[in-house]
Structure formats: structure tokens, C-alpha cells
Amino acid sequence: MTRGSRRPAGPRTAGAAARGPLHRRWWSPYLFLAPGLAAVALFGLWPFANTVVLSFTDARILTGGGFVGLGNYRRALADPDFWTAAGNSVLYLLVVVPCLVLLPLALAVLVQARVPGIGFFRSAYYTPVIASAVVVGLVWQWVLRSDGLVNTVFLRLRIVSEPVPFLTDSTMLLVSAMLVTVWKGLGYYMVFYLAALGNVPASLHEAAALDGAGPVRRFVHITVPQVKPMMLLVGTLSAVSALRVFTEVYILGGESGGPGGGARTLPFLIRQVGLGFAGETGYASAISLLLFLLTLAFSLLGRRLARGDET
């Protein structure tokens, strides 16, 4: 090749020319990420940072407030209402999470079978998931009130001599809210397990069946170990949801959170403290941060359990 002759363009040079100058800039990937990052910063990071700042002030809805240091946190730790709400939230988590880990798995195993009409049952179990939480709460309020369906059946069958106070006793109200949460979450987590069960090799079950293992032994020794990562994921997700529960308690117990506010959870207390013209947004922000730390602790626990399972 003589000096000054033009070298033919290779495939790489031709491709870069075809893609245009935008693909040769180092910042072009960040340009595409910018709208998403801006949305996260605007609707996620900024509200969180603002909540942290407010938690150290005595701000109210209509006033900025002044810096009070750890005053709101000391007030929360000495507040009986805070400990009642925190205890209810933790109790909610301890009862609801095991139910939402095990019951959807059993349900998924039942509806996994490919038999005629099984699609109807899958749709029926999933229907509560797409129903509005308010509608679900109102339906269960009608079912559980003193003259509702359950008490009417119990009285007719002489199981009880007087109506069960499902909605008028704090403990029973909390149990009723847990029941609604579990009932509404069954179909949602059932779908998770159906996906996990689809990845379990059928050859494992066939080999175990040839060795004489029954359905229960195959479920315990094959199905459960195979879907254990999904169980940990469901446990983490349901724990976070349980700590954030509000609608069920509000619909069933009203604005007071049951008799004397005894069924209030932490989100319920945050809403009650921070709402209205006299709402204490600084104190509500401090409780929100404490709830965040509690949720983070359970999330890290779930992550640690998942890592231990992988090793």
C-alpha cells in the first residue's frame, strides 16, 4: 500500500459511523439513565432526606419548627402509645409471616396439578389480590361485625352464646386484621411458588417415587429444599408488608384504631400523629425513622438467612 492511499474502512469503523456520534461519548449511557435517576431522587431520596431532617425538629403541618435534637426520639421511647403500636406491628409480623410463607406453598402444590378446571381455582384464589383493599376491608367488616355472617352462623349452630367481639375488642380486632391480610396475600404469593415449583425437576419426584417415598416425604425432602430460596424471599416481602399494614386496621377498627386505640400499628400511629392542622410532623417523622430501622433490621435478617442458605 502506498503512502497517502486511503485505508478501507473496517467493520468496527463502519459500525461506529453507522451508530452516530452519540454512541462515542462516554456520558451517553448516563443520558439515558438520567430520567430514571431524577425520578428516584425526586420521589424517593428527597422525601427520605426531608423526613430525616424533620425528625430532629418540632415541626407541625403549618409551621417549620425548630431544632430539638433527639427530643422526638426520646419522646417516642417514653410514649406508651408508641410501644403499644410497635408491639402490635411486631406481633402482626410474627403471626402473618409464617402463615404467608407456608399456606401459599401448600396452595400452590394443590393447584399445580394439571387437571380439568384447575384454572378456575387458580383464578379464584388470585381474585382477592386484585380486589381493592378498601372493598376487602368493608366485606370483612360486614362478615365479622356483631350481627354479621360469622356471628349469625355461630349463634345458629350454638357454638357461642353471645356474639364474638371480632371488631369491638382490641385483641380480636388485631386478629381479624391479620386474617384479612393473610386471606388477601394467599393468591399473590401462590403465584411466586407456582413459578418456583415449575423449576423443580420432575425426575427427582419420579426417582423418589420409585424408591417408595410417599407424597408427604417427597414434599418435605424434595419440594421444600428446592423452593427454599423462594420461601426466604416470600418471608422477607411479607415481613416488610406486615410492618407497613394500615388499611386493614383502619377499615375494621375505624379512625381510633379499635377500642382505646389498642389495635394501632406503627403506620396507623404515624398517620394519627402527623395528620390534621395540629399534626406533629416532626414527631411523626421520628416514628417513621424508627419504623424504617425496624423494617431494615428484618430485611437484613432475611438477606443473611438467604446467604446462609446459599453457602
Tab-separated table of N, CA and C in Angstrom, residues 62-228:
chain	number	residue	atom	x	y	z
A	62	LEU	N	-48.315	23.364	59.669
A	62	LEU	CA	-48.301	24.731	59.166
A	62	LEU	C	-47.094	25.531	59.626
A	63	THR	N	-46.190	24.934	60.377
A	63	THR	CA	-45.011	25.665	60.850
A	63	THR	C	-43.760	24.845	60.580
A	64	GLY	N	-42.651	25.559	60.383
A	64	GLY	CA	-41.395	24.873	60.091
A	64	GLY	C	-40.800	24.178	61.288
A	65	GLY	N	-40.972	24.781	62.489
A	65	GLY	CA	-40.427	24.172	63.689
A	65	GLY	C	-38.956	24.478	63.877
A	66	GLY	N	-38.475	24.192	65.090
A	66	GLY	CA	-37.071	24.409	65.410
A	66	GLY	C	-36.356	23.113	65.722
A	67	PHE	N	-35.043	23.196	65.766
A	67	PHE	CA	-34.228	22.003	66.008
A	67	PHE	C	-34.382	21.566	67.468
A	68	VAL	N	-34.706	20.284	67.686
A	68	VAL	CA	-34.877	19.756	69.045
A	68	VAL	C	-33.947	18.577	69.301
A	69	GLY	N	-33.029	18.319	68.411
A	69	GLY	CA	-32.083	17.215	68.613
A	69	GLY	C	-32.784	15.869	68.643
A	70	LEU	N	-32.483	15.071	69.652
A	70	LEU	CA	-33.072	13.732	69.779
A	70	LEU	C	-34.356	13.741	70.599
A	71	GLY	N	-34.926	14.943	70.781
A	71	GLY	CA	-36.117	15.062	71.618
A	71	GLY	C	-37.279	14.198	71.158
A	72	ASN	N	-37.513	14.154	69.848
A	72	ASN	CA	-38.628	13.342	69.336
A	72	ASN	C	-38.390	11.851	69.573
A	73	TYR	N	-37.150	11.422	69.458
A	73	TYR	CA	-36.847	10.001	69.677
A	73	TYR	C	-36.972	9.635	71.159
A	74	ARG	N	-36.527	10.533	72.032
A	74	ARG	CA	-36.697	10.279	73.472
A	74	ARG	C	-38.179	10.251	73.836
A	75	ARG	N	-38.952	11.137	73.206
A	75	ARG	CA	-40.394	11.158	73.468
A	75	ARG	C	-41.051	9.846	73.006
A	76	ALA	N	-40.631	9.367	71.826
A	76	ALA	CA	-41.217	8.120	71.310
A	76	ALA	C	-40.900	6.939	72.228
A	77	LEU	N	-39.659	6.864	72.714
A	77	LEU	CA	-39.276	5.732	73.559
A	77	LEU	C	-39.958	5.771	74.921
A	78	ALA	N	-40.452	6.945	75.321
A	78	ALA	CA	-41.166	7.061	76.597
A	78	ALA	C	-42.681	7.096	76.406
A	79	ASP	N	-43.134	6.950	75.158
A	79	ASP	CA	-44.566	7.064	74.850
A	79	ASP	C	-45.225	5.683	74.886
A	80	PRO	N	-46.187	5.446	75.796
A	80	PRO	CA	-46.864	4.129	75.834
A	80	PRO	C	-47.569	3.788	74.519
A	81	ASP	N	-48.112	4.816	73.840
A	81	ASP	CA	-48.787	4.556	72.561
A	81	ASP	C	-47.805	4.019	71.526
A	82	PHE	N	-46.580	4.537	71.554
A	82	PHE	CA	-45.575	4.039	70.609
A	82	PHE	C	-45.265	2.562	70.865
A	83	TRP	N	-45.095	2.203	72.129
A	83	TRP	CA	-44.756	0.802	72.430
A	83	TRP	C	-45.928	-0.130	72.144
A	84	THR	N	-47.160	0.368	72.366
A	84	THR	CA	-48.332	-0.455	72.009
A	84	THR	C	-48.373	-0.697	70.503
A	85	ALA	N	-48.158	0.369	69.742
A	85	ALA	CA	-48.176	0.236	68.280
A	85	ALA	C	-47.009	-0.633	67.797
A	86	ALA	N	-45.823	-0.442	68.390
A	86	ALA	CA	-44.670	-1.257	67.982
A	86	ALA	C	-44.903	-2.731	68.314
A	87	GLY	N	-45.478	-2.985	69.491
A	87	GLY	CA	-45.775	-4.374	69.866
A	87	GLY	C	-46.782	-5.005	68.924
A	88	ASN	N	-47.814	-4.230	68.538
A	88	ASN	CA	-48.802	-4.752	67.588
A	88	ASN	C	-48.169	-5.039	66.227
A	89	SER	N	-47.272	-4.155	65.786
A	89	SER	CA	-46.625	-4.365	64.484
A	89	SER	C	-45.751	-5.621	64.504
A	90	VAL	N	-44.984	-5.791	65.583
A	90	VAL	CA	-44.122	-6.978	65.668
A	90	VAL	C	-44.970	-8.247	65.802
A	91	LEU	N	-46.057	-8.179	66.605
A	91	LEU	CA	-46.954	-9.336	66.719
A	91	LEU	C	-47.589	-9.655	65.375
A	92	TYR	N	-47.968	-8.628	64.649
A	92	TYR	CA	-48.532	-8.797	63.310
A	92	TYR	C	-47.555	-9.560	62.422
A	93	LEU	N	-46.302	-9.131	62.492
A	93	LEU	CA	-45.270	-9.764	61.673
A	93	LEU	C	-45.074	-11.234	62.069
A	94	LEU	N	-45.002	-11.499	63.384
A	94	LEU	CA	-44.717	-12.854	63.853
A	94	LEU	C	-45.841	-13.837	63.508
A	95	VAL	N	-47.066	-13.340	63.406
A	95	VAL	CA	-48.196	-14.227	63.088
A	95	VAL	C	-48.402	-14.346	61.580
A	96	VAL	N	-48.343	-13.202	60.893
A	96	VAL	CA	-48.702	-13.181	59.474
A	96	VAL	C	-47.626	-13.817	58.597
A	97	VAL	N	-46.357	-13.544	58.899
A	97	VAL	CA	-45.288	-14.016	58.012
A	97	VAL	C	-45.237	-15.554	57.909
A	98	PRO	N	-45.255	-16.296	59.021
A	98	PRO	CA	-45.264	-17.761	58.860
A	98	PRO	C	-46.466	-18.265	58.052
A	99	CYS	N	-47.627	-17.614	58.266
A	99	CYS	CA	-48.818	-18.035	57.504
A	99	CYS	C	-48.633	-17.772	56.018
A	100	LEU	N	-48.037	-16.622	55.676
A	100	LEU	CA	-47.878	-16.266	54.265
A	100	LEU	C	-46.685	-16.979	53.622
A	101	VAL	N	-45.856	-17.619	54.410
A	101	VAL	CA	-44.778	-18.431	53.841
A	101	VAL	C	-45.253	-19.850	53.569
A	102	LEU	N	-46.052	-20.406	54.475
A	102	LEU	CA	-46.422	-21.825	54.385
A	102	LEU	C	-47.729	-22.051	53.621
A	103	LEU	N	-48.771	-21.266	53.928
A	103	LEU	CA	-50.072	-21.532	53.307
A	103	LEU	C	-50.062	-21.354	51.784
A	104	PRO	N	-49.453	-20.298	51.234
A	104	PRO	CA	-49.405	-20.198	49.764
A	104	PRO	C	-48.629	-21.344	49.122
A	105	LEU	N	-47.614	-21.866	49.822
A	105	LEU	CA	-46.879	-23.005	49.276
A	105	LEU	C	-47.783	-24.231	49.181
A	106	ALA	N	-48.542	-24.483	50.252
A	106	ALA	CA	-49.472	-25.616	50.210
A	106	ALA	C	-50.518	-25.420	49.126
A	107	LEU	N	-50.985	-24.171	48.984
A	107	LEU	CA	-51.991	-23.877	47.960
A	107	LEU	C	-51.408	-24.076	46.561
A	108	ALA	N	-50.162	-23.649	46.371
A	108	ALA	CA	-49.533	-23.804	45.054
A	108	ALA	C	-49.345	-25.270	44.702
A	109	VAL	N	-49.004	-26.090	45.686
A	109	VAL	CA	-48.848	-27.520	45.424
A	109	VAL	C	-50.191	-28.128	44.991
A	110	LEU	N	-51.276	-27.658	45.623
A	110	LEU	CA	-52.598	-28.202	45.294
A	110	LEU	C	-53.045	-27.816	43.882
A	111	VAL	N	-52.798	-26.560	43.501
A	111	VAL	CA	-53.279	-26.099	42.190
A	111	VAL	C	-52.245	-26.319	41.088
A	112	GLN	N	-51.115	-26.936	41.449
A	112	GLN	CA	-50.113	-27.210	40.421
A	112	GLN	C	-50.543	-28.348	39.503
A	113	ALA	N	-51.370	-29.230	40.039
A	113	ALA	CA	-51.798	-30.397	39.268
A	113	ALA	C	-52.539	-29.966	38.005
A	114	ARG	N	-52.218	-30.597	36.904
A	114	ARG	CA	-52.850	-30.283	35.619
A	114	ARG	C	-54.064	-31.165	35.418
A	115	VAL	N	-55.171	-30.721	35.979
A	115	VAL	CA	-56.432	-31.439	35.859
A	115	VAL	C	-57.463	-30.489	35.266
A	116	PRO	N	-58.499	-31.011	34.638
A	116	PRO	CA	-59.513	-30.131	34.041
A	116	PRO	C	-60.151	-29.214	35.086
A	117	GLY	N	-60.244	-27.946	34.757
A	117	GLY	CA	-60.890	-26.976	35.637
A	117	GLY	C	-59.987	-26.358	36.675
A	118	ILE	N	-58.690	-26.725	36.693
A	118	ILE	CA	-57.800	-26.185	37.725
A	118	ILE	C	-57.570	-24.685	37.525
A	119	GLY	N	-57.720	-24.214	36.291
A	119	GLY	CA	-57.561	-22.786	36.027
A	119	GLY	C	-58.587	-21.951	36.773
A	120	PHE	N	-59.782	-22.494	36.965
A	120	PHE	CA	-60.815	-21.763	37.709
A	120	PHE	C	-60.378	-21.541	39.157
A	121	PHE	N	-59.829	-22.597	39.775
A	121	PHE	CA	-59.403	-22.473	41.173
A	121	PHE	C	-58.229	-21.502	41.303
A	122	ARG	N	-57.291	-21.547	40.340
A	122	ARG	CA	-56.172	-20.593	40.390
A	122	ARG	C	-56.682	-19.162	40.313
A	123	SER	N	-57.643	-18.925	39.412
A	123	SER	CA	-58.205	-17.569	39.282
A	123	SER	C	-58.965	-17.163	40.538
A	124	ALA	N	-59.692	-18.115	41.115
A	124	ALA	CA	-60.481	-17.803	42.312
A	124	ALA	C	-59.573	-17.436	43.484
A	125	TYR	N	-58.471	-18.171	43.636
A	125	TYR	CA	-57.554	-17.868	44.746
A	125	TYR	C	-56.822	-16.554	44.524
A	126	TYR	N	-56.679	-16.146	43.265
A	126	TYR	CA	-55.945	-14.917	42.982
A	126	TYR	C	-56.857	-13.684	43.016
A	127	THR	N	-58.149	-13.886	42.968
A	127	THR	CA	-59.088	-12.755	42.908
A	127	THR	C	-58.920	-11.756	44.047
A	128	PRO	N	-58.729	-12.180	45.321
A	128	PRO	CA	-58.560	-11.181	46.394
A	128	PRO	C	-57.375	-10.257	46.186
A	129	VAL	N	-56.373	-10.705	45.412
A	129	VAL	CA	-55.180	-9.879	45.207
A	129	VAL	C	-55.528	-8.632	44.407
A	130	ILE	N	-56.375	-8.783	43.407
A	130	ILE	CA	-56.702	-7.651	42.537
A	130	ILE	C	-57.860	-6.822	43.071
A	131	ALA	N	-58.477	-7.302	44.152
A	131	ALA	CA	-59.573	-6.532	44.747
A	131	ALA	C	-58.996	-5.374	45.562
A	132	SER	N	-59.724	-4.287	45.596
A	132	SER	CA	-59.282	-3.123	46.368
A	132	SER	C	-59.220	-3.466	47.857
A	133	ALA	N	-58.193	-2.953	48.527
A	133	ALA	CA	-58.055	-3.224	49.962
A	133	ALA	C	-59.230	-2.647	50.740
A	134	VAL	N	-59.759	-1.522	50.266
A	134	VAL	CA	-60.906	-0.918	50.945
A	134	VAL	C	-62.144	-1.811	50.793
A	135	VAL	N	-62.358	-2.322	49.575
A	135	VAL	CA	-63.511	-3.206	49.344
A	135	VAL	C	-63.370	-4.472	50.180
A	136	VAL	N	-62.160	-5.034	50.212
A	136	VAL	CA	-61.932	-6.243	51.015
A	136	VAL	C	-62.221	-5.962	52.488
A	137	GLY	N	-61.748	-4.809	52.975
A	137	GLY	CA	-61.985	-4.479	54.376
A	137	GLY	C	-63.457	-4.311	54.685
A	138	LEU	N	-64.195	-3.659	53.773
A	138	LEU	CA	-65.625	-3.464	54.002
A	138	LEU	C	-66.380	-4.791	53.991
A	139	VAL	N	-65.991	-5.695	53.091
A	139	VAL	CA	-66.642	-7.006	53.047
A	139	VAL	C	-66.400	-7.763	54.344
A	140	TRP	N	-65.147	-7.746	54.806
A	140	TRP	CA	-64.838	-8.461	56.053
A	140	TRP	C	-65.464	-7.772	57.263
A	141	GLN	N	-65.657	-6.460	57.183
A	141	GLN	CA	-66.348	-5.778	58.271
A	141	GLN	C	-67.788	-6.265	58.373
A	142	TRP	N	-68.430	-6.456	57.218
A	142	TRP	CA	-69.787	-6.974	57.202
A	142	TRP	C	-69.822	-8.423	57.702
A	143	VAL	N	-68.790	-9.193	57.379
A	143	VAL	CA	-68.762	-10.601	57.789
A	143	VAL	C	-68.523	-10.748	59.289
A	144	LEU	N	-67.686	-9.855	59.871
A	144	LEU	CA	-67.224	-10.066	61.241
A	144	LEU	C	-67.929	-9.214	62.291
A	145	ARG	N	-68.824	-8.317	61.893
A	145	ARG	CA	-69.458	-7.481	62.904
A	145	ARG	C	-70.413	-8.326	63.772
A	146	SER	N	-70.927	-7.731	64.825
A	146	SER	CA	-71.713	-8.486	65.810
A	146	SER	C	-72.917	-9.181	65.189
A	147	ASP	N	-73.583	-8.516	64.233
A	147	ASP	CA	-74.734	-9.138	63.562
A	147	ASP	C	-74.348	-9.612	62.158
A	148	GLY	N	-73.057	-9.874	61.951
A	148	GLY	CA	-72.587	-10.295	60.632
A	148	GLY	C	-72.743	-11.782	60.387
A	149	LEU	N	-72.199	-12.223	59.287
A	149	LEU	CA	-72.383	-13.597	58.829
A	149	LEU	C	-71.789	-14.612	59.807
A	150	VAL	N	-70.564	-14.372	60.260
A	150	VAL	CA	-69.899	-15.357	61.117
A	150	VAL	C	-70.623	-15.506	62.447
A	151	ASN	N	-70.937	-14.383	63.088
A	151	ASN	CA	-71.625	-14.460	64.379
A	151	ASN	C	-73.016	-15.058	64.239
A	152	THR	N	-73.692	-14.770	63.137
A	152	THR	CA	-75.019	-15.355	62.915
A	152	THR	C	-74.930	-16.878	62.809
A	153	VAL	N	-73.944	-17.359	62.057
A	153	VAL	CA	-73.766	-18.809	61.915
A	153	VAL	C	-73.379	-19.436	63.258
A	154	PHE	N	-72.457	-18.798	63.968
A	154	PHE	CA	-72.040	-19.332	65.265
A	154	PHE	C	-73.215	-19.419	66.242
A	155	LEU	N	-74.054	-18.387	66.246
A	155	LEU	CA	-75.203	-18.384	67.169
A	155	LEU	C	-76.238	-19.422	66.754
A	156	ARG	N	-76.466	-19.553	65.450
A	156	ARG	CA	-77.456	-20.538	64.990
A	156	ARG	C	-76.996	-21.965	65.310
A	157	LEU	N	-75.699	-22.196	65.188
A	157	LEU	CA	-75.161	-23.539	65.476
A	157	LEU	C	-74.874	-23.739	66.955
A	158	ARG	N	-75.150	-22.711	67.752
A	158	ARG	CA	-74.937	-22.747	69.206
A	158	ARG	C	-73.472	-23.008	69.561
A	159	ILE	N	-72.578	-22.531	68.714
A	159	ILE	CA	-71.143	-22.618	69.030
A	159	ILE	C	-70.792	-21.608	70.109
A	160	VAL	N	-71.418	-20.450	70.079
A	160	VAL	CA	-71.232	-19.416	71.098
A	160	VAL	C	-72.606	-18.996	71.599
A	161	SER	N	-72.605	-18.438	72.814
A	161	SER	CA	-73.874	-17.993	73.383
A	161	SER	C	-74.121	-16.511	73.147
A	162	GLU	N	-73.078	-15.783	72.799
A	162	GLU	CA	-73.204	-14.359	72.501
A	162	GLU	C	-72.216	-14.009	71.395
A	163	PRO	N	-72.469	-12.938	70.662
A	163	PRO	CA	-71.592	-12.607	69.524
A	163	PRO	C	-70.132	-12.450	69.941
A	164	VAL	N	-69.260	-12.954	69.095
A	164	VAL	CA	-67.818	-12.805	69.318
A	164	VAL	C	-67.415	-11.378	68.945
A	165	PRO	N	-66.702	-10.674	69.831
A	165	PRO	CA	-66.357	-9.248	69.551
A	165	PRO	C	-65.178	-9.130	68.587
A	166	PHE	N	-65.377	-9.581	67.355
A	166	PHE	CA	-64.286	-9.518	66.372
A	166	PHE	C	-63.789	-8.099	66.152
A	167	LEU	N	-64.719	-7.129	66.171
A	167	LEU	CA	-64.342	-5.761	65.825
A	167	LEU	C	-64.417	-4.798	67.008
A	168	THR	N	-64.859	-5.266	68.139
A	168	THR	CA	-65.023	-4.371	69.289
A	168	THR	C	-64.058	-4.677	70.418
A	169	ASP	N	-63.208	-5.647	70.244
A	169	ASP	CA	-62.167	-5.952	71.220
A	169	ASP	C	-60.806	-5.767	70.524
A	170	SER	N	-59.875	-5.130	71.213
A	170	SER	CA	-58.602	-4.783	70.559
A	170	SER	C	-57.861	-6.023	70.068
A	171	THR	N	-57.782	-7.039	70.904
A	171	THR	CA	-57.054	-8.256	70.514
A	171	THR	C	-57.746	-8.954	69.359
A	172	MET	N	-59.070	-9.099	69.452
A	172	MET	CA	-59.813	-9.753	68.386
A	172	MET	C	-59.766	-8.938	67.097
A	173	LEU	N	-59.762	-7.614	67.243
A	173	LEU	CA	-59.660	-6.758	66.060
A	173	LEU	C	-58.324	-6.957	65.352
A	174	LEU	N	-57.263	-7.068	66.132
A	174	LEU	CA	-55.939	-7.291	65.531
A	174	LEU	C	-55.889	-8.658	64.846
A	175	VAL	N	-56.481	-9.668	65.495
A	175	VAL	CA	-56.518	-10.999	64.888
A	175	VAL	C	-57.338	-10.975	63.594
A	176	SER	N	-58.457	-10.235	63.602
A	176	SER	CA	-59.287	-10.130	62.395
A	176	SER	C	-58.511	-9.465	61.263
A	177	ALA	N	-57.749	-8.415	61.597
A	177	ALA	CA	-56.944	-7.738	60.566
A	177	ALA	C	-55.878	-8.679	60.012
A	178	MET	N	-55.275	-9.488	60.882
A	178	MET	CA	-54.288	-10.474	60.410
A	178	MET	C	-54.944	-11.477	59.456
A	179	LEU	N	-56.152	-11.898	59.811
A	179	LEU	CA	-56.878	-12.845	58.962
A	179	LEU	C	-57.113	-12.265	57.576
A	180	VAL	N	-57.490	-11.003	57.519
A	180	VAL	CA	-57.729	-10.353	56.222
A	180	VAL	C	-56.431	-10.249	55.429
A	181	THR	N	-55.342	-9.891	56.108
A	181	THR	CA	-54.056	-9.772	55.419
A	181	THR	C	-53.620	-11.111	54.829
A	182	VAL	N	-53.759	-12.176	55.603
A	182	VAL	CA	-53.369	-13.500	55.115
A	182	VAL	C	-54.265	-13.917	53.950
A	183	TRP	N	-55.561	-13.691	54.104
A	183	TRP	CA	-56.502	-14.084	53.048
A	183	TRP	C	-56.207	-13.340	51.743
A	184	LYS	N	-55.867	-12.054	51.854
A	184	LYS	CA	-55.599	-11.264	50.649
A	184	LYS	C	-54.243	-11.598	50.034
A	185	GLY	N	-53.283	-12.065	50.836
A	185	GLY	CA	-51.944	-12.341	50.319
A	185	GLY	C	-51.736	-13.758	49.815
A	186	LEU	N	-52.694	-14.657	50.082
A	186	LEU	CA	-52.515	-16.055	49.676
A	186	LEU	C	-52.283	-16.200	48.177
A	187	GLY	N	-53.167	-15.604	47.385
A	187	GLY	CA	-53.062	-15.745	45.936
A	187	GLY	C	-51.818	-15.094	45.371
A	188	TYR	N	-51.416	-13.971	45.975
A	188	TYR	CA	-50.242	-13.244	45.478
A	188	TYR	C	-48.976	-14.095	45.608
A	189	TYR	N	-48.758	-14.646	46.792
A	189	TYR	CA	-47.546	-15.442	46.996
A	189	TYR	C	-47.686	-16.844	46.383
A	190	MET	N	-48.921	-17.296	46.159
A	190	MET	CA	-49.129	-18.566	45.463
A	190	MET	C	-48.499	-18.516	44.065
A	191	VAL	N	-48.610	-17.379	43.405
A	191	VAL	CA	-48.020	-17.227	42.074
A	191	VAL	C	-46.496	-17.357	42.147
A	192	PHE	N	-45.891	-16.799	43.180
A	192	PHE	CA	-44.446	-16.933	43.374
A	192	PHE	C	-44.061	-18.413	43.444
A	193	TYR	N	-44.805	-19.136	44.262
A	193	TYR	CA	-44.475	-20.550	44.461
A	193	TYR	C	-44.758	-21.386	43.213
A	194	LEU	N	-45.784	-21.023	42.459
A	194	LEU	CA	-46.049	-21.764	41.219
A	194	LEU	C	-44.860	-21.636	40.266
A	195	ALA	N	-44.261	-20.438	40.209
A	195	ALA	CA	-43.081	-20.258	39.370
A	195	ALA	C	-41.913	-21.097	39.882
A	196	ALA	N	-41.741	-21.149	41.203
A	196	ALA	CA	-40.639	-21.927	41.772
A	196	ALA	C	-40.870	-23.430	41.581
A	197	LEU	N	-42.099	-23.876	41.753
A	197	LEU	CA	-42.397	-25.304	41.588
A	197	LEU	C	-42.200	-25.745	40.147
A	198	GLY	N	-42.405	-24.839	39.202
A	198	GLY	CA	-42.198	-25.184	37.804
A	198	GLY	C	-40.748	-25.479	37.476
A	199	ASN	N	-39.822	-25.018	38.329
A	199	ASN	CA	-38.397	-25.262	38.095
A	199	ASN	C	-37.866	-26.491	38.833
A	200	VAL	N	-38.721	-27.154	39.598
A	200	VAL	CA	-38.285	-28.373	40.293
A	200	VAL	C	-38.278	-29.530	39.288
A	201	PRO	N	-37.150	-30.190	39.070
A	201	PRO	CA	-37.101	-31.283	38.081
A	201	PRO	C	-38.063	-32.417	38.436
A	202	ALA	N	-38.866	-32.802	37.476
A	202	ALA	CA	-39.815	-33.891	37.723
A	202	ALA	C	-39.093	-35.205	37.972
A	203	SER	N	-37.859	-35.313	37.447
A	203	SER	CA	-37.113	-36.571	37.625
A	203	SER	C	-36.831	-36.854	39.093
A	204	LEU	N	-36.691	-35.795	39.910
A	204	LEU	CA	-36.442	-36.006	41.338
A	204	LEU	C	-37.636	-36.682	42.000
A	205	HIS	N	-38.826	-36.201	41.680
A	205	HIS	CA	-40.031	-36.809	42.249
A	205	HIS	C	-40.215	-38.232	41.728
A	206	GLU	N	-39.923	-38.439	40.453
A	206	GLU	CA	-40.086	-39.780	39.878
A	206	GLU	C	-39.109	-40.766	40.522
A	207	ALA	N	-37.859	-40.323	40.736
A	207	ALA	CA	-36.884	-41.217	41.362
A	207	ALA	C	-37.279	-41.533	42.798
A	208	ALA	N	-37.762	-40.501	43.529
A	208	ALA	CA	-38.179	-40.729	44.915
A	208	ALA	C	-39.400	-41.651	44.976
A	209	ALA	N	-40.307	-41.499	44.012
A	209	ALA	CA	-41.488	-42.371	43.989
A	209	ALA	C	-41.091	-43.815	43.732
A	210	LEU	N	-40.097	-44.023	42.865
A	210	LEU	CA	-39.619	-45.387	42.606
A	210	LEU	C	-38.977	-45.998	43.853
A	211	ASP	N	-38.395	-45.120	44.688
A	211	ASP	CA	-37.801	-45.608	45.940
A	211	ASP	C	-38.828	-45.808	47.035
A	212	GLY	N	-40.076	-45.541	46.732
A	212	GLY	CA	-41.139	-45.795	47.705
A	212	GLY	C	-41.520	-44.594	48.558
A	213	ALA	N	-41.010	-43.392	48.233
A	213	ALA	CA	-41.353	-42.203	49.013
A	213	ALA	C	-42.774	-41.763	48.683
A	214	GLY	N	-43.572	-41.484	49.716
A	214	GLY	CA	-44.938	-41.016	49.527
A	214	GLY	C	-44.987	-39.532	49.242
A	215	PRO	N	-46.187	-38.994	49.021
A	215	PRO	CA	-46.323	-37.550	48.706
A	215	PRO	C	-45.775	-36.657	49.810
A	216	VAL	N	-45.987	-37.030	51.076
A	216	VAL	CA	-45.520	-36.182	52.176
A	216	VAL	C	-43.998	-36.158	52.225
A	217	ARG	N	-43.364	-37.312	52.097
A	217	ARG	CA	-41.898	-37.367	52.137
A	217	ARG	C	-41.296	-36.643	50.928
A	218	ARG	N	-41.928	-36.763	49.779
A	218	ARG	CA	-41.419	-36.052	48.596
A	218	ARG	C	-41.553	-34.539	48.778
A	219	PHE	N	-42.649	-34.120	49.433
A	219	PHE	CA	-42.837	-32.682	49.665
A	219	PHE	C	-41.772	-32.149	50.631
A	220	VAL	N	-41.522	-32.925	51.714
A	220	VAL	CA	-40.588	-32.453	52.744
A	220	VAL	C	-39.145	-32.507	52.253
A	221	HIS	N	-38.770	-33.582	51.574
A	221	HIS	CA	-37.356	-33.792	51.234
A	221	HIS	C	-36.981	-33.327	49.830
A	222	ILE	N	-37.957	-33.046	48.982
A	222	ILE	CA	-37.627	-32.587	47.619
A	222	ILE	C	-38.192	-31.191	47.359
A	223	THR	N	-39.494	-31.035	47.552
A	223	THR	CA	-40.120	-29.759	47.201
A	223	THR	C	-39.608	-28.614	48.077
A	224	VAL	N	-39.643	-28.824	49.376
A	224	VAL	CA	-39.251	-27.740	50.286
A	224	VAL	C	-37.798	-27.294	50.056
A	225	PRO	N	-36.804	-28.201	49.982
A	225	PRO	CA	-35.427	-27.721	49.719
A	225	PRO	C	-35.289	-27.008	48.378
A	226	GLN	N	-36.047	-27.451	47.367
A	226	GLN	CA	-35.931	-26.825	46.057
A	226	GLN	C	-36.502	-25.408	46.018
A	227	VAL	N	-37.541	-25.170	46.811
A	227	VAL	CA	-38.175	-23.839	46.792
A	227	VAL	C	-37.766	-22.991	47.997
A	228	LYS	N	-36.755	-23.437	48.733
A	228	LYS	CA	-36.356	-22.703	49.932
A	228	LYS	C	-35.920	-21.267	49.639
